[in-house]
Tab-separated table of C-alpha atoms in Angstrom:
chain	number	residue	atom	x	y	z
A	1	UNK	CA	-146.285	67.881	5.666
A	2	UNK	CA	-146.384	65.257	7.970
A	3	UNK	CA	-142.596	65.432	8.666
A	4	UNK	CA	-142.587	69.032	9.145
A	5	UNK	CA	-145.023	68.673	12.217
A	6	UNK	CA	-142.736	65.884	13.364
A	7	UNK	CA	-140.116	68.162	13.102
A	8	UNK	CA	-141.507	70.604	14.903
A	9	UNK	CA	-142.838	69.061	17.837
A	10	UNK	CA	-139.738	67.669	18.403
A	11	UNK	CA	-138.315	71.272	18.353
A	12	UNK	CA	-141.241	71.941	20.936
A	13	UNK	CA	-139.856	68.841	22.973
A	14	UNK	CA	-136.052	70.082	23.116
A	15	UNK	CA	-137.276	73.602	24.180
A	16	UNK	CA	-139.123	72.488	27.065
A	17	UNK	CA	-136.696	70.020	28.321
A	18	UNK	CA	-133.949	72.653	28.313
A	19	UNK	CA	-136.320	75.278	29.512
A	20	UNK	CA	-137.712	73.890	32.115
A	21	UNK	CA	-134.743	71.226	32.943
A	22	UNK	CA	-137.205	68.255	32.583
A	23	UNK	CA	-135.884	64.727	31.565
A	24	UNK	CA	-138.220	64.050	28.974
A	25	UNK	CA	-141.050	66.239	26.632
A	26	UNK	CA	-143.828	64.126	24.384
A	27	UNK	CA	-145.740	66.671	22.643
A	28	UNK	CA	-148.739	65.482	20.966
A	29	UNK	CA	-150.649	66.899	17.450
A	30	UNK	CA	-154.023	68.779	18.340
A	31	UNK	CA	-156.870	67.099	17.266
A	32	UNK	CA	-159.160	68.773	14.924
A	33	UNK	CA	-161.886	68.491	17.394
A	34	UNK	CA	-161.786	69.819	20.954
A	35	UNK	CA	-163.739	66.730	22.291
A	36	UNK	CA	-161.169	64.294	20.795
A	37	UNK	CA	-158.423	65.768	22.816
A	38	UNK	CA	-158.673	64.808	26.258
A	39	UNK	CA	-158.464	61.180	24.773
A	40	UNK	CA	-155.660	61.798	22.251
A	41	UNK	CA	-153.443	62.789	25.393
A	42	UNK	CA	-154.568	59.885	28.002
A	43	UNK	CA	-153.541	57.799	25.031
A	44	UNK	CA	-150.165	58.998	24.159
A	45	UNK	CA	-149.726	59.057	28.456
A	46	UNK	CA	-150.413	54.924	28.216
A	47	UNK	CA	-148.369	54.289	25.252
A	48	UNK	CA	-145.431	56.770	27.481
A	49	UNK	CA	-146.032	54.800	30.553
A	50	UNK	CA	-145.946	51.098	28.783
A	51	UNK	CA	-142.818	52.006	26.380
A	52	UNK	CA	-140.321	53.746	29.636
A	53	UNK	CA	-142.233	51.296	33.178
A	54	UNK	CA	-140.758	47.883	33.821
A	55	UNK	CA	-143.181	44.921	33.658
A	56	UNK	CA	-144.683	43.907	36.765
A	57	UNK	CA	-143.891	47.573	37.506
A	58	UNK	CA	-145.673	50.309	40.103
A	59	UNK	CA	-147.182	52.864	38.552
A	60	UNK	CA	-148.860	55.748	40.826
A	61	UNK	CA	-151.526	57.987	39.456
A	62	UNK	CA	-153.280	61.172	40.361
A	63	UNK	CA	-156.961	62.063	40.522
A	64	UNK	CA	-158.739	63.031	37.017
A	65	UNK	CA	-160.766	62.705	34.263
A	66	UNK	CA	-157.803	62.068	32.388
A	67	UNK	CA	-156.030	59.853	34.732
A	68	UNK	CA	-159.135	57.640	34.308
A	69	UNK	CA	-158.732	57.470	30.660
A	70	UNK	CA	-155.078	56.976	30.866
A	71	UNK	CA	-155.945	53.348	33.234
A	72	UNK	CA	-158.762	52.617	30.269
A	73	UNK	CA	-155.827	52.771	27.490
A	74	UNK	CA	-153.568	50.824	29.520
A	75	UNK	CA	-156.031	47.878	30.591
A	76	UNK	CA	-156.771	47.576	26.757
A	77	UNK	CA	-153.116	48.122	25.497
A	78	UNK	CA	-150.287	46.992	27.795
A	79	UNK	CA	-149.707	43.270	27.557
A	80	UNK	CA	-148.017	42.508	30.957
A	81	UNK	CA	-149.471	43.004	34.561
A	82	UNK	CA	-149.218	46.613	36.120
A	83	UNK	CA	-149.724	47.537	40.210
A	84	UNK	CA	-151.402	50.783	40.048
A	85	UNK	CA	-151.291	52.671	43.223
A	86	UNK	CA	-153.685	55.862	43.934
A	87	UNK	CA	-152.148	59.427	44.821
A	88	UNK	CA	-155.286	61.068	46.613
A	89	UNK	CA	-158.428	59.815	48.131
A	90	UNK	CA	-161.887	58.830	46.103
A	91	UNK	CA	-161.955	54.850	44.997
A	92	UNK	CA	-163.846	55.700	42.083
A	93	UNK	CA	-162.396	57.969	40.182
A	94	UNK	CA	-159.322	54.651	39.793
A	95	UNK	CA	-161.948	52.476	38.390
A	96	UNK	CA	-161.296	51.786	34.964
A	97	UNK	CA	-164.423	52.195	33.164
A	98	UNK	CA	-163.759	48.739	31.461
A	99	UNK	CA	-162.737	44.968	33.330
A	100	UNK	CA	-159.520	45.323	34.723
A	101	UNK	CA	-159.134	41.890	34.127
A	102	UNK	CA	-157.964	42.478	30.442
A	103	UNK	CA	-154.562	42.028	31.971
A	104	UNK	CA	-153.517	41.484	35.566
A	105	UNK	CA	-153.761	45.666	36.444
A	106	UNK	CA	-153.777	45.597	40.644
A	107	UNK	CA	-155.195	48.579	42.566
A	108	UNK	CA	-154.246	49.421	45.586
A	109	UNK	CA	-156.143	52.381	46.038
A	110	UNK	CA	-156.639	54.894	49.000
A	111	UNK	CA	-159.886	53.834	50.972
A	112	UNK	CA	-160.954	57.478	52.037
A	113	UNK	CA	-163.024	60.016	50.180
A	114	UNK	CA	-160.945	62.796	48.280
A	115	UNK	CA	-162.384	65.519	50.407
A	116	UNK	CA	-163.691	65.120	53.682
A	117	UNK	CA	-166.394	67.351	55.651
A	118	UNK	CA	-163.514	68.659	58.333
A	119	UNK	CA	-159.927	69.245	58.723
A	120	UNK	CA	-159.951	66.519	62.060
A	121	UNK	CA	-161.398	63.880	60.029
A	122	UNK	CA	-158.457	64.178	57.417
A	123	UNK	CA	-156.085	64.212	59.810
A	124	UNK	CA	-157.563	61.080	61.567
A	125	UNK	CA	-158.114	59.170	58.452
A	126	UNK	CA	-154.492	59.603	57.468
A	127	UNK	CA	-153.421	57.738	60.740
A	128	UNK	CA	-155.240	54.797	59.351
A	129	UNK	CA	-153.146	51.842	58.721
A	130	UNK	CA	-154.322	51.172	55.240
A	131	UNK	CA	-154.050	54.859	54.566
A	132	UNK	CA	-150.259	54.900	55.551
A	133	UNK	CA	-149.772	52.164	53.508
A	134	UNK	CA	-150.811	52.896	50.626
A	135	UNK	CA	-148.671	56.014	51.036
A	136	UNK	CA	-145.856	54.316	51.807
A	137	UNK	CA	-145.926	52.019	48.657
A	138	UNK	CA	-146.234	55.431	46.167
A	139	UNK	CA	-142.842	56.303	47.687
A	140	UNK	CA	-141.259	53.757	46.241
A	141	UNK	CA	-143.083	53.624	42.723
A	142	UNK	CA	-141.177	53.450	39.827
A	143	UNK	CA	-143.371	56.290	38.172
A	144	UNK	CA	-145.969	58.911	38.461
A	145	UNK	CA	-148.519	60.270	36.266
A	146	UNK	CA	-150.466	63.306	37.070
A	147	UNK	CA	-152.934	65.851	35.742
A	148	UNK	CA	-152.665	69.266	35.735
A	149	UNK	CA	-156.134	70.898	36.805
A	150	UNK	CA	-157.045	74.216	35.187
A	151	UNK	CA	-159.326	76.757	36.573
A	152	UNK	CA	-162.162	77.182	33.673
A	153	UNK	CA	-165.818	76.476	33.707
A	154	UNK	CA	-164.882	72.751	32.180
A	155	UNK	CA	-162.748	72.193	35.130
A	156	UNK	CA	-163.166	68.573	36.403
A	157	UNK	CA	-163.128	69.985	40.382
A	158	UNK	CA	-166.372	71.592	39.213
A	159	UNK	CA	-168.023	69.051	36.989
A	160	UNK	CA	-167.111	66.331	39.515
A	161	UNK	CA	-169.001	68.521	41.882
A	162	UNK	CA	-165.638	68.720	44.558
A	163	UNK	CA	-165.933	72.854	44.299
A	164	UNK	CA	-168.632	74.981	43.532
A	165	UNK	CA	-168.979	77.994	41.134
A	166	UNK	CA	-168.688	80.489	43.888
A	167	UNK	CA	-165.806	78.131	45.628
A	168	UNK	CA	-163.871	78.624	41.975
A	169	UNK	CA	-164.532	82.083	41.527
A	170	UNK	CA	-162.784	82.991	45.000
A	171	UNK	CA	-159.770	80.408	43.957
A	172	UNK	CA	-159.711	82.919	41.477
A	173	UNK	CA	-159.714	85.863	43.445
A	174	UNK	CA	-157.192	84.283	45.587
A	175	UNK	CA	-154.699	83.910	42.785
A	176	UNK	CA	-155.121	80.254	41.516
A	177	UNK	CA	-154.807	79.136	38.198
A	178	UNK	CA	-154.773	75.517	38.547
A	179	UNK	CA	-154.252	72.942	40.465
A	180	UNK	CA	-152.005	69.453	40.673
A	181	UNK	CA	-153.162	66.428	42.591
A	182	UNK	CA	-156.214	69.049	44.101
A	183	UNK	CA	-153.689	70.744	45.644
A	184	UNK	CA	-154.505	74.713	43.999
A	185	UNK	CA	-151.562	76.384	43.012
A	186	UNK	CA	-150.600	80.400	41.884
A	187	UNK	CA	-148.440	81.663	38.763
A	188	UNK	CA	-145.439	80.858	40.363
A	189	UNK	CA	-146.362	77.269	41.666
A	190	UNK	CA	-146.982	78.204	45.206
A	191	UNK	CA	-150.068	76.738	46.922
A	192	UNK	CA	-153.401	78.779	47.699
A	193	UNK	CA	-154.241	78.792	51.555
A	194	UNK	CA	-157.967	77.300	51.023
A	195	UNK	CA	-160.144	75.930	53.144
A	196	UNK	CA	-160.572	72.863	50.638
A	197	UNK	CA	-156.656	72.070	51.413
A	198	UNK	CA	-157.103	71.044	55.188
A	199	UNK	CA	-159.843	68.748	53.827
A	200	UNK	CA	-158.541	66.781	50.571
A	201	UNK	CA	-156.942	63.237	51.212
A	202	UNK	CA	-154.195	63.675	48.499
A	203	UNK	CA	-150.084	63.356	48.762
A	204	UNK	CA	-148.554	66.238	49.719
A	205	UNK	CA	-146.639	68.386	47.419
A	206	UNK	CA	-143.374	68.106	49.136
A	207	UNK	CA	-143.749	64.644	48.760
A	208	UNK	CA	-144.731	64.357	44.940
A	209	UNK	CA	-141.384	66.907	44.920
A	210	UNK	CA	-139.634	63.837	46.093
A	211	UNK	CA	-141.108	60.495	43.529
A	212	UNK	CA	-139.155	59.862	40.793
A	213	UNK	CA	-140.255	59.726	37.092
A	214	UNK	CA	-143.374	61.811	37.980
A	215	UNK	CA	-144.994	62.452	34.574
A	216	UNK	CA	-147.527	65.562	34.151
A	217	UNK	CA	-150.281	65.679	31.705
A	218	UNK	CA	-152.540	68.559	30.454
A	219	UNK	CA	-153.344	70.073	27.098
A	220	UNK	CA	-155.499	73.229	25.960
A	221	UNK	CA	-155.224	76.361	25.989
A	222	UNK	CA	-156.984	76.806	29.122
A	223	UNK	CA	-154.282	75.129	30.779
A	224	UNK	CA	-151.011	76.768	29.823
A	225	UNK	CA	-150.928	78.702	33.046
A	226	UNK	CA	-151.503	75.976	35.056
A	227	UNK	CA	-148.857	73.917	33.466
A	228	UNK	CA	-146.463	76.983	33.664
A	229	UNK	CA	-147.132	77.163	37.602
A	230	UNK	CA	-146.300	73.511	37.651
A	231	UNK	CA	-142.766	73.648	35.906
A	232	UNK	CA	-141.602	76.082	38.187
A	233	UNK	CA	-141.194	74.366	41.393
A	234	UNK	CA	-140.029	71.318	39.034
A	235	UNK	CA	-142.780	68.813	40.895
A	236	UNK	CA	-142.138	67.097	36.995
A	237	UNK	CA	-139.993	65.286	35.190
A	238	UNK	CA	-141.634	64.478	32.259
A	239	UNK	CA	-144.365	66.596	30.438
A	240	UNK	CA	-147.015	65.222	27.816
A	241	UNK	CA	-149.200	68.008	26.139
A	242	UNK	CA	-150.463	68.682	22.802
């Protein structure tokens, strides 16, 4: 039994690479249990990120309750030092929830907010030195690991309290169905003219375009569209879902 799944996930994994002309597919079982899943897939992100990222290497990360995770498994489980460098705004959501000094992790993480109250303060904080820094060093990271946001009542925009009920109910009226790095995207990968978007402190997608080795991550049901919409405009190279 156990190496016909095998087998078939890695049927799953040659179909999306050729479909969707990515470099690399890691498709995880589901977990018998919903609740175990978002936790399955941070840790089969780590163990992608330890087995293909240099030591010492620069690893930049997106916003997330998985992303979060995916720092936890890789504090605990990577045995040489790792320079972590943040893709949007909001220090705390890079925090692993346990010591970073289990190994030597480094942070250098954007010091803004993720969204800010107006589109002049965004545009003034990304002036900042320290901003542009920061921004400067993901350019020139050796990999990238994202999540891919769906658009559902468990979606971590809302339970983070970033967007409201009403605020995703007219994303939805507007044609989203998910969203990468907060940026909200349609079907087709194109990105939703919201008001939140001249207000988030998060890499642009032409530049995310533009990393190399940028891994996505999502499973669920609830997220196939979004991780369709994301293919398209090939912002990945590497997909991990279940």
């Amino acid at each position: 039994i156990f190496r016909q799944e095998d087998a078939e996930r890695m049927n799953i994994e040659r179909e999306l690479i050729a479909r969707f002309g990515l470099d690399d597919a890691f498709v995880i079982p589901t977990p018998a249990s919903s609740s175990d899943l978002r936790n399955s897939l941070a840790s089969a992100a780590a163990m992608y990120v330890s087995d293909h990222l240099r030591s010492d290497g620069y690893l930049n990360i997106g916003y997330g309750d998985t992303m979060s995770l995916v720092l936890n498994h890789l504090a605990t489980g990577r045995g040489s030092s790792l320079n972590v460098v943040s893709l949007t705004g909001g220090v705390s959501y890079y925090l692993p929830k346990i010591s970073s000094e289990v190994f030597g992790m480094r942070l250098f993480l954007t010091p803004a907010p993720l969204v800010v109250s107006s589109p002049e303060l965004r545009d003034s904080l990304l002036e900042e030195p320290s901003i542009r820094d920061v921004y400067r060093m993901s350019e020139h990271a050796d990999m990238s690991v994202v999540g891919i946001g769906g658009i559902d009542e468990d979606a971590t925009v809302l339970r983070n309290g970033i967007l409201s009920k009403n605020e995703l109910a007219l994303l939805k009226m507007q044609g989203a169905v998910g969203d990468i790095l907060t940026h909200f995207i349609d079907a087709n990968g194109n990105p939703i003219d919201t008001t939140i978007e001249d207000r988030i402190v998060s890499t642009s997608l032409e530049a995310l375009r533009a990393m190399k080795n940028v891994v996505g991550v999502a499973a669920g049901p609830e997220k196939v569209a979004a991780i369709h919409a994301v293919l398209g405009p090939g912002f990945l190279n590497v997909l991990i879902v279940d």
